[in-house]
Structures are given as C-alpha cells and as structure tokens.
Amino acid sequence: MYTLENVSKTYTQSKRQITALADVSLSIPSGQLVAIQGPTGGGKSTLLQMLGALDRPTSGRISLGEAELSHLPDRKLGGIRAKEIGFVFQGFNLIPTLTAQENVETALAPLGVPAEERRRRALDALASVGLADRAGHVPGELSGGQQQRVAIARALVKEPDVLLADEPTGNLDEETRDEIMDLLEGLWRDRGLTLVVVTHDSAVAKRAERRLHITHGTVTERR
Amino acid sequence: MFFTYLRRELAGRRRQTAIVAIGMALAIALVMIVNSVASGVRDAQASVLQSVYGVGTDLTVSQDPTPPEEGEAGAGPGRFEFGADDGTSTDDSTEISQSRLTAGFGSTTFDASALDTVADLDGVEAASAALSLTNMTFSGELPQFAQRTEGEPPAEGDTTQQAPTGGFDGAGGSAFDVNSFSVLGIDPGGAAVGPLSAVELADGRGLEASDAGQAVAVLDASYATSAELAVGDTIDVGGTEFEVVGTVTSTSADAATASNVYIPLGLAQSIAGLDGQVSDLYVQATSSDRIAAVQADIEEALPDATVSTQADLAASVSGSLSTASTLIANLGLWLSVAVLAAAFLIAILFTIQGVTRRTREFGTLKAIGWSNRRVVGQVAGESLVQGLIGGAAGLALGLAGIWVINLVAPTLGGSATTGTLAGGPVAGPGGDGGATASGPFGDRLADAAGSTTEVVLNAPVTISVVAIAIGLAVLGGLLAGAIGGWRAARLRPAEALRSVA
Ligand SMILES: Nc1ncnc2c1ncn2[C@@H]1O[C@H](COP(=O)(O)OP(=O)(O)O)[C@@H](O)[C@H]1O
Ligand SMILES: [Mg+2]
C-alpha cells in the first residue's frame, strides 16, 4: 500500500528549476496493477523513482506500508529496495560479464542468502520466466526479450511485494513486447504483487486495472 | 558473489586488466631491480672499504701530508746509490739490484704514542696502528765497461772499432726494472680492528704475536701469484730478506686486500728508518652512536690528525663503483619513481574510467539493494586484484631482471682514496723497463694514493626487495580502488533509470 501526499520533486539544472512532480497525491493499494502513461519528460520515471525508494521527494510524504520512504536514511532505503521492491528497466540493466544465473543471484546477495540456496532460487526464477536452459549464458548471448526475462527473474527472485517496471518493452520488437507484458501480467496475477508499469502501449494499458496519466508533473486518473 | 563478480569482471574486461597489470608489473620490476642493484652497489662499496680498512673499523686516523720543506728529503722514495762493488758481475755485464722501503706515497707518519692516546679515550673499543710503506726495487744489468777498455787494442789496420759487448742486449745497452709493492707494518699480535681483520688465510699462517721482530711476511694472495711467490719463498723488503709465511685474500670475494705485503710493525719501522712512527690508526667505537663523539675527542687529542668515519670513507670510494652508485641514486631512483607514478596513474585512470563506464551497472546494483559498502568493496577488490596480478608479474619480471644482472655480473672498480694508504694490486713485475723505467713506476705514482679494488656486482634478492614489490602492488591497487570506490560511492541509485541513450 503506497500513500503519496503532496509529493513534489524539483531538479536544479544549471540554475533552472525543473519541476518533475508537482504536488502529487494518490494511493496504490497492495496487489493493484497500475499502468502509467504520458509524454516523454512528463515525470513518469521520476514517479517510479519515488515509489522505488531510489530518491526522496523535495517535499511531501510518501510511505510504503509502515516505511516513510520520504524520510528514511539511505541505508534504510537500500534495505527496503533489497527486500520489498523489484525493478525492471527499459534497458534491461544486466551486468554484462555475469551469466544469467549470476545476474539473478545479484538480487539475493544483499539479503545474505547462502550460496547454495542462492543458486537454487536463481535457477527456479529463471525457470519461471522460461529460461531454465539459458542459465549459463551471458547477456551478450541472449536476445533482447530473453535479457528482459532475466531482468524480470532478477526482480522476482527475492519475492518482493512491489514490482516497478519503467517502459519494460520500450527496447523490444512488437512480438516480444506482448510476450513480456503477458509474462508480467501472469506473474502479477499468480503472486499478488503490486505492479506499476510505465508504458506507451495503449493496448497494454487498457488491460490494467488502473491507468494514470502524467503530464508536466501532474497526475490524472484515466478510465 | 564477491569473488564470482570479481572473477567475471577481470576475465570479461581482459584488456583493461592486462594494461593495468602490465603497467604495475613494469614499475614494480624496475623498482625491484633498482633497489637490488643499489643494495648490491652498497655491498660492493662496503667490501671495498672492508678490504682497505678491515671489518669493524668505525674511524681511521691519519695525518694530512705536509709539503716537503726546501732541502728536506721529499716524500718520494729515497735515492738509489750503487757503490763500485755492488752487484754481481758476469763475464761482460753487472747485475745490480737494490730495494728501498719508504713511507707510502702521500702518506705522513706520526708518533706511535697517538695509538695510546686514542685507545685511552672513552668510547673506544679497540684501536690498532699500522705503518704504510712502499718498497721500491731497482734492478738491472749494466755492461762491462771495464772489460772493453782493458781488452786487446784493436788490430792494426782494422778501421772499424770493435763493437761494444755485454749489457742486456749484448751490445753495451743497459736495462733497468723499477718495481714497487706496498708494505704495511702491522701489530703482529692480531688486532681486533685494522686491515687484516677482513682477510682470510689462503695459505700458510698469519702473523702472530711471537713474530714481533722476526723477518716474516704475509702476502696478499693475488700479489703473491703475480710476483710468483709462495709460502716458504723469501721476499726482499728494503734490503732485508723476509720469509713468506702465509698468503691472505679478502673476505669479500673479489677484492684485493689493503696491501701487497704485511710485516711486523717494529721491523717495518726500523727498516724504513721510521722508528716509533705510524701512518694510520684504526679505531672501533664501543657503539655506533658514539662514533661522532669519539671522532670529536680524537680530533681534540690529536689536532694535526685527520679523523674519518665510515661514512666519510664511503664517500671517498671512487671509480666505476662510485659512478654506479651515483647513477643508481639519481637516474635509477627518478626513473623508478616516474614509472611507478605513471603505473599508479594508469591504474587510477582506468579504474575511474571503468566506474564511469559502469555508472548504470553500479546504479542498478544499488537500485536492487546493494549497499554502498558492497559496491565500493567490489570496485576496490577489482583494483586490488589487478594490482596483485601486476605485482606477481612484476615480481617475476624483477627477479628475472636481477637474475640477468647477476648472470652478466658486471665488475665495478672502486678506489678508496684515503690519502694515506699507498699501493694496491701490482700490475705484474716491472716489465722490461729498459732505460725508460717509467711504465709501472709512473702508474704507481698516479694512483699511489688509492687502492683500486675490483668487485663483481652482485644484486641480492632480499626480503625487502620482495616486500617492496608486494607492498607497491597492494598500495597501487588500494590507491586506485579507493579513488574508484569513492566515485562509485557517490553514484545515485536513480542512475539506473537513466535512459539508455
Ligand atoms: N536527474 C535529473 N536532473 C535534472 N532534471 C531531471 C533529472 N531527472 C529528470 N529530470 C527532468 O525531470 C523531468 C521529468 O523527467 P522523467 O521523470 O524522466 O520523465 P519521463 O520518464 O516521463 O520521460 C524532465 O524534464 C527531465 O528532464
Ligand atoms: Mg522515463
């Protein structure tokens, strides 16, 4: 359960103030699938950063369950990211020198999971995204869709409460896009995740329970 | 995870790893070689000094030579005088030979009572005295002039005068050899300090207390070889026949000893006409921190004396050894500092560049919950291991370089220019000097004041050389890792969301 109250985020770039989020108030109940749409530069990624405890708002309050994301120290935010939040990025963001399995394991390293269990859980996660047979491949040897599946396995292996995806299909061709969206939707349904997806794809957005639109830092509900 | 990631990174970015490691390896190898050669040169200097002054000598006392006054017999050797009955005559020529023992070139003698003065000073552990002398032998063949003038007058009508006969060429010529060697009169009791404390017996025996006043001599082994003398032979020193009872070599393998011939001090004094005189004192202090105080005390007690410490003496070592030492101290040091700085800079720049290139990677790791410490540790670990790989390669390269140097084993010559010790290894008996007896004689004058010792450079591999290599590798790795880690620590996790473009 996310609660945002009057959240604003401004960036100062060469003495110019840029308002990325302007006085956003909303709440996202646990288990909801939310699609976020809007023009480039509207503030979608900034909102996702706030939800993902990657950065603190300039003003306002944001909480995930009991945790005050807007006021916790960096170390605590890191712990929350490690345990409760999974990320999927537009550019996959896999570590190029590590194999698929090792990439998935990186999500378990900060949780202090023993090596053997880490290996097993990573392989299970890869199996759940249909990549059991690619565990030993490095990202360079995988297609874009396969790389994004590895990234999804990495986000889910720690069994988080929240999955945040910033344009997860933005770098993929049309066929693969549907595969990835279907996969995310299936995981959301099976695991009772809170899933927030930034997407330009209206077809995908239409399937979501709830649609938010962000322009100039202002959020509006769409139905 | 740490080690898996580390291994994958180093293997996956092989070129960067190789460049950083090669830079470190070259620098470390160079530092090792310079360090090892420097300590080899120091050892060589020490062995040159040891061969001249003996082991454990902290201070030497001598007196500056004073220019001879008008009319006084100069510092040079005494005059050779041949009487009518000197020499042995054969049919048509006369062989003459005479030895003179005089104070060493450039050496000034002083009263032996100085030894007691010095020995009684506080802080003096042991002291011994020596008299440095040069023995000069003049030998040659003169033609039998008498035979010619007393011979039959030339036959009537014989217009050509009879050719002179005899002499070294059988035609009335003369040939002379001027031959010299250095002689050191020492206390035969075997003093704890002094030139003979750094020698090893090669053959026979050394001088003993009971040898005082006996005409016995110990020879430098290499001089004995060149002069074709052995234990049991006799050697003419200043007109007195000495029995050779032993030969000695320097304990430092290739160095010649301080003098060619060692004889009891008392005899040396009386033959040279220098009764009660010595030229050098060898002083050992009770502890190294008292050397300066003892030096000051001696200078006060003996105002005319020159007191030198080992450090002064080391500075006085000249020749290719001193060139090598200067080269190592200047060029070697600066070169290794420069290469080391370049290697560290390369390591640091590559690490910073690596962190910048991997901004999104580290941002992503932070976004999925990696702590700053874990990310910094990873970056630092990579740099440290790169440094260590470079260190290992550098160690191997450095050891190989040192091995090559020791294989080539360059010979360095060092002269301890003391101003008081004459002689040195003799370049072989005086050649066929003929009437021009300048060859060996002139040379001897030229370097009379020094004793050139040939030392083979041995670059040692010491614990400190190996420790330097490992220490530098760790230092370079940590330095690059710390700077790279600092950069990585400042990365915001939100960098992970930065658009790919
Ligand atoms: N780190 C930053 N520094 C300065 N300006 C930023 C930064 N991140 C985002 N912005 C600005 O904030 C606005 C919103 O950006 P973003 O949230 O990335 O938009 P979207 O994801 O909807 O394209 C943009 O004008 C962008 O230029
Ligand atoms: Mg964006």
PDB file of N, CA and C and ligand atoms in Angstrom, chain A residues 9-13 16 18-21 36-49 55 166-167 198 200 214 217, chain B residues 492 494-495 497-499, ligand 1:
ATOM      1  N   LYS A   9       8.772  16.986  -6.704  1.00  0.00           N
ATOM      2  CA  LYS A   9      10.209  16.762  -6.944  1.00  0.00           C
ATOM      3  C   LYS A   9      10.681  17.802  -7.934  1.00  0.00           C
ATOM      4  N   THR A  10      11.655  18.586  -7.519  1.00  0.00           N
ATOM      5  CA  THR A  10      12.230  19.563  -8.444  1.00  0.00           C
ATOM      6  C   THR A  10      13.721  19.274  -8.608  1.00  0.00           C
ATOM      7  N   TYR A  11      14.192  19.413  -9.820  1.00  0.00           N
ATOM      8  CA  TYR A  11      15.619  19.281 -10.107  1.00  0.00           C
ATOM      9  C   TYR A  11      16.150  20.662 -10.435  1.00  0.00           C
ATOM     10  N   THR A  12      17.361  20.927  -9.969  1.00  0.00           N
ATOM     11  CA  THR A  12      18.002  22.177 -10.332  1.00  0.00           C
ATOM     12  C   THR A  12      19.071  21.858 -11.363  1.00  0.00           C
ATOM     13  N   GLN A  13      18.833  22.386 -12.562  1.00  0.00           N
ATOM     14  CA  GLN A  13      19.832  22.107 -13.597  1.00  0.00           C
ATOM     15  C   GLN A  13      20.293  23.421 -14.187  1.00  0.00           C
ATOM     16  N   ARG A  16      18.387  26.438 -13.369  1.00  0.00           N
ATOM     17  CA  ARG A  16      16.987  26.415 -13.745  1.00  0.00           C
ATOM     18  C   ARG A  16      16.261  25.350 -12.927  1.00  0.00           C
ATOM     19  N   ILE A  18      13.522  22.636 -12.492  1.00  0.00           N
ATOM     20  CA  ILE A  18      12.633  21.806 -13.300  1.00  0.00           C
ATOM     21  C   ILE A  18      11.729  21.035 -12.346  1.00  0.00           C
ATOM     22  N   THR A  19      10.444  21.224 -12.519  1.00  0.00           N
ATOM     23  CA  THR A  19       9.510  20.507 -11.663  1.00  0.00           C
ATOM     24  C   THR A  19       9.125  19.205 -12.356  1.00  0.00           C
ATOM     25  N   ALA A  20       9.623  18.078 -11.823  1.00  0.00           N
ATOM     26  CA  ALA A  20       9.338  16.779 -12.426  1.00  0.00           C
ATOM     27  C   ALA A  20       8.031  16.201 -11.875  1.00  0.00           C
ATOM     28  N   LEU A  21       7.748  16.479 -10.605  1.00  0.00           N
ATOM     29  CA  LEU A  21       6.484  16.061  -9.989  1.00  0.00           C
ATOM     30  C   LEU A  21       5.937  17.269  -9.232  1.00  0.00           C
ATOM     31  N   ILE A  36       1.131   3.467 -16.089  1.00  0.00           N
ATOM     32  CA  ILE A  36       1.391   4.906 -16.104  1.00  0.00           C
ATOM     33  C   ILE A  36       1.736   5.312 -17.522  1.00  0.00           C
ATOM     34  N   GLN A  37       1.052   6.332 -18.000  1.00  0.00           N
ATOM     35  CA  GLN A  37       1.296   6.815 -19.353  1.00  0.00           C
ATOM     36  C   GLN A  37       1.566   8.309 -19.335  1.00  0.00           C
ATOM     37  N   GLY A  38       2.016   8.806 -20.440  1.00  0.00           N
ATOM     38  CA  GLY A  38       2.269  10.234 -20.522  1.00  0.00           C
ATOM     39  C   GLY A  38       3.400  10.532 -21.466  1.00  0.00           C
ATOM     40  N   PRO A  39       3.519  11.793 -21.871  1.00  0.00           N
ATOM     41  CA  PRO A  39       4.563  12.162 -22.820  1.00  0.00           C
ATOM     42  C   PRO A  39       5.954  12.073 -22.189  1.00  0.00           C
ATOM     43  N   THR A  40       6.944  12.004 -23.054  1.00  0.00           N
ATOM     44  CA  THR A  40       8.334  11.983 -22.589  1.00  0.00           C
ATOM     45  C   THR A  40       8.616  13.277 -21.816  1.00  0.00           C
ATOM     46  N   GLY A  41       9.278  13.125 -20.685  1.00  0.00           N
ATOM     47  CA  GLY A  41       9.591  14.293 -19.862  1.00  0.00           C
ATOM     48  C   GLY A  41       8.448  14.683 -18.956  1.00  0.00           C
ATOM     49  N   GLY A  42       7.381  13.891 -18.968  1.00  0.00           N
ATOM     50  CA  GLY A  42       6.222  14.227 -18.145  1.00  0.00           C
ATOM     51  C   GLY A  42       6.431  13.971 -16.669  1.00  0.00           C
ATOM     52  N   GLY A  43       7.321  13.058 -16.325  1.00  0.00           N
ATOM     53  CA  GLY A  43       7.590  12.767 -14.925  1.00  0.00           C
ATOM     54  C   GLY A  43       7.348  11.319 -14.533  1.00  0.00           C
ATOM     55  N   LYS A  44       7.175  10.426 -15.532  1.00  0.00           N
ATOM     56  CA  LYS A  44       6.884   9.018 -15.249  1.00  0.00           C
ATOM     57  C   LYS A  44       8.021   8.347 -14.477  1.00  0.00           C
ATOM     58  N   SER A  45       9.228   8.511 -15.000  1.00  0.00           N
ATOM     59  CA  SER A  45      10.368   7.868 -14.343  1.00  0.00           C
ATOM     60  C   SER A  45      10.594   8.453 -12.950  1.00  0.00           C
ATOM     61  N   THR A  46      10.386   9.758 -12.827  1.00  0.00           N
ATOM     62  CA  THR A  46      10.561  10.388 -11.519  1.00  0.00           C
ATOM     63  C   THR A  46       9.584   9.800 -10.505  1.00  0.00           C
ATOM     64  N   LEU A  47       8.337   9.590 -10.927  1.00  0.00           N
ATOM     65  CA  LEU A  47       7.356   8.986 -10.016  1.00  0.00           C
ATOM     66  C   LEU A  47       7.798   7.581  -9.610  1.00  0.00           C
ATOM     67  N   LEU A  48       8.321   6.839 -10.609  1.00  0.00           N
ATOM     68  CA  LEU A  48       8.763   5.475 -10.316  1.00  0.00           C
ATOM     69  C   LEU A  48       9.947   5.474  -9.332  1.00  0.00           C
ATOM     70  N   GLN A  49      10.832   6.481  -9.463  1.00  0.00           N
ATOM     71  CA  GLN A  49      11.958   6.605  -8.520  1.00  0.00           C
ATOM     72  C   GLN A  49      11.463   6.826  -7.088  1.00  0.00           C
ATOM     73  N   ASP A  55      15.055   7.670  -4.581  1.00  0.00           N
ATOM     74  CA  ASP A  55      15.324   9.079  -4.325  1.00  0.00           C
ATOM     75  C   ASP A  55      14.210   9.585  -3.415  1.00  0.00           C
ATOM     76  N   ASP A 166       9.831   0.261 -15.651  1.00  0.00           N
ATOM     77  CA  ASP A 166       9.869   1.521 -16.394  1.00  0.00           C
ATOM     78  C   ASP A 166      10.047   1.220 -17.879  1.00  0.00           C
ATOM     79  N   GLU A 167       8.977   1.318 -18.635  1.00  0.00           N
ATOM     80  CA  GLU A 167       8.978   1.014 -20.064  1.00  0.00           C
ATOM     81  C   GLU A 167       9.683  -0.306 -20.355  1.00  0.00           C
ATOM     82  N   VAL A 198       5.241   1.547 -16.363  1.00  0.00           N
ATOM     83  CA  VAL A 198       5.219   2.707 -17.256  1.00  0.00           C
ATOM     84  C   VAL A 198       5.214   2.163 -18.670  1.00  0.00           C
ATOM     85  N   HIS A 200       4.088   2.972 -23.039  1.00  0.00           N
ATOM     86  CA  HIS A 200       3.499   3.787 -24.100  1.00  0.00           C
ATOM     87  C   HIS A 200       2.414   3.015 -24.827  1.00  0.00           C
ATOM     88  N   ILE A 214       0.528  11.150 -16.649  1.00  0.00           N
ATOM     89  CA  ILE A 214       1.343  12.227 -16.062  1.00  0.00           C
ATOM     90  C   ILE A 214       1.797  13.183 -17.156  1.00  0.00           C
ATOM     91  N   GLY A 217       4.361  16.818 -14.659  1.00  0.00           N
ATOM     92  CA  GLY A 217       4.436  16.503 -13.234  1.00  0.00           C
ATOM     93  C   GLY A 217       3.095  16.376 -12.532  1.00  0.00           C
TER      94      GLY A 217
ATOM     95  N   ARG B 492      24.285   7.808  -7.593  1.00  0.00           N
ATOM     96  CA  ARG B 492      22.944   7.673  -7.034  1.00  0.00           C
ATOM     97  C   ARG B 492      22.278   6.439  -7.630  1.00  0.00           C
ATOM     98  N   ALA B 494      19.403   6.171  -8.554  1.00  0.00           N
ATOM     99  CA  ALA B 494      18.489   6.564  -9.625  1.00  0.00           C
ATOM    100  C   ALA B 494      19.162   6.554 -10.995  1.00  0.00           C
ATOM    101  N   GLU B 495      20.531   6.503 -10.998  1.00  0.00           N
ATOM    102  CA  GLU B 495      21.245   6.424 -12.273  1.00  0.00           C
ATOM    103  C   GLU B 495      20.791   5.224 -13.089  1.00  0.00           C
ATOM    104  N   LEU B 497      17.924   4.308 -13.734  1.00  0.00           N
ATOM    105  CA  LEU B 497      16.757   4.589 -14.563  1.00  0.00           C
ATOM    106  C   LEU B 497      17.072   5.551 -15.705  1.00  0.00           C
ATOM    107  N   ARG B 498      18.319   6.035 -15.718  1.00  0.00           N
ATOM    108  CA  ARG B 498      18.672   6.969 -16.785  1.00  0.00           C
ATOM    109  C   ARG B 498      18.463   6.307 -18.127  1.00  0.00           C
ATOM    110  N   SER B 499      17.905   7.057 -19.055  1.00  0.00           N
ATOM    111  CA  SER B 499      17.588   6.472 -20.355  1.00  0.00           C
ATOM    112  C   SER B 499      18.855   5.946 -21.018  1.00  0.00           C
TER     113      SER B 499
HETATM  114  N1  LIG C   1      18.472  13.968 -12.584  1.00  0.00           N
HETATM  115  C1  LIG C   1      17.791  14.940 -13.195  1.00  0.00           C
HETATM  116  N2  LIG C   1      18.285  16.189 -13.232  1.00  0.00           N
HETATM  117  C2  LIG C   1      17.639  17.196 -13.849  1.00  0.00           C
HETATM  118  N3  LIG C   1      16.484  17.045 -14.429  1.00  0.00           N
HETATM  119  C3  LIG C   1      15.904  15.823 -14.449  1.00  0.00           C
HETATM  120  C4  LIG C   1      16.539  14.711 -13.822  1.00  0.00           C
HETATM  121  N4  LIG C   1      15.757  13.628 -13.980  1.00  0.00           N
HETATM  122  C5  LIG C   1      14.673  14.060 -14.670  1.00  0.00           C
HETATM  123  N5  LIG C   1      14.761  15.357 -14.942  1.00  0.00           N
HETATM  124  C6  LIG C   1      13.773  16.172 -15.644  1.00  0.00           C
HETATM  125  O1  LIG C   1      12.528  15.963 -15.000  1.00  0.00           O
HETATM  126  C7  LIG C   1      11.521  15.894 -15.974  1.00  0.00           C
HETATM  127  C8  LIG C   1      10.807  14.549 -15.838  1.00  0.00           C
HETATM  128  O2  LIG C   1      11.662  13.533 -16.263  1.00  0.00           O
HETATM  129  P1  LIG C   1      11.298  11.953 -16.297  1.00  0.00           P
HETATM  130  O3  LIG C   1      10.667  11.655 -14.999  1.00  0.00           O
HETATM  131  O4  LIG C   1      12.490  11.214 -16.673  1.00  0.00           O
HETATM  132  O5  LIG C   1      10.246  11.927 -17.477  1.00  0.00           O
HETATM  133  P2  LIG C   1       9.688  10.666 -18.287  1.00  0.00           P
HETATM  134  O6  LIG C   1      10.200   9.472 -17.637  1.00  0.00           O
HETATM  135  O7  LIG C   1       8.189  10.827 -18.178  1.00  0.00           O
HETATM  136  O8  LIG C   1      10.159  10.867 -19.684  1.00  0.00           O
HETATM  137  C9  LIG C   1      12.177  16.076 -17.314  1.00  0.00           C
HETATM  138  O9  LIG C   1      12.019  17.419 -17.710  1.00  0.00           O
HETATM  139  C10 LIG C   1      13.608  15.737 -17.066  1.00  0.00           C
HETATM  140  O10 LIG C   1      14.399  16.492 -17.928  1.00  0.00           O
END
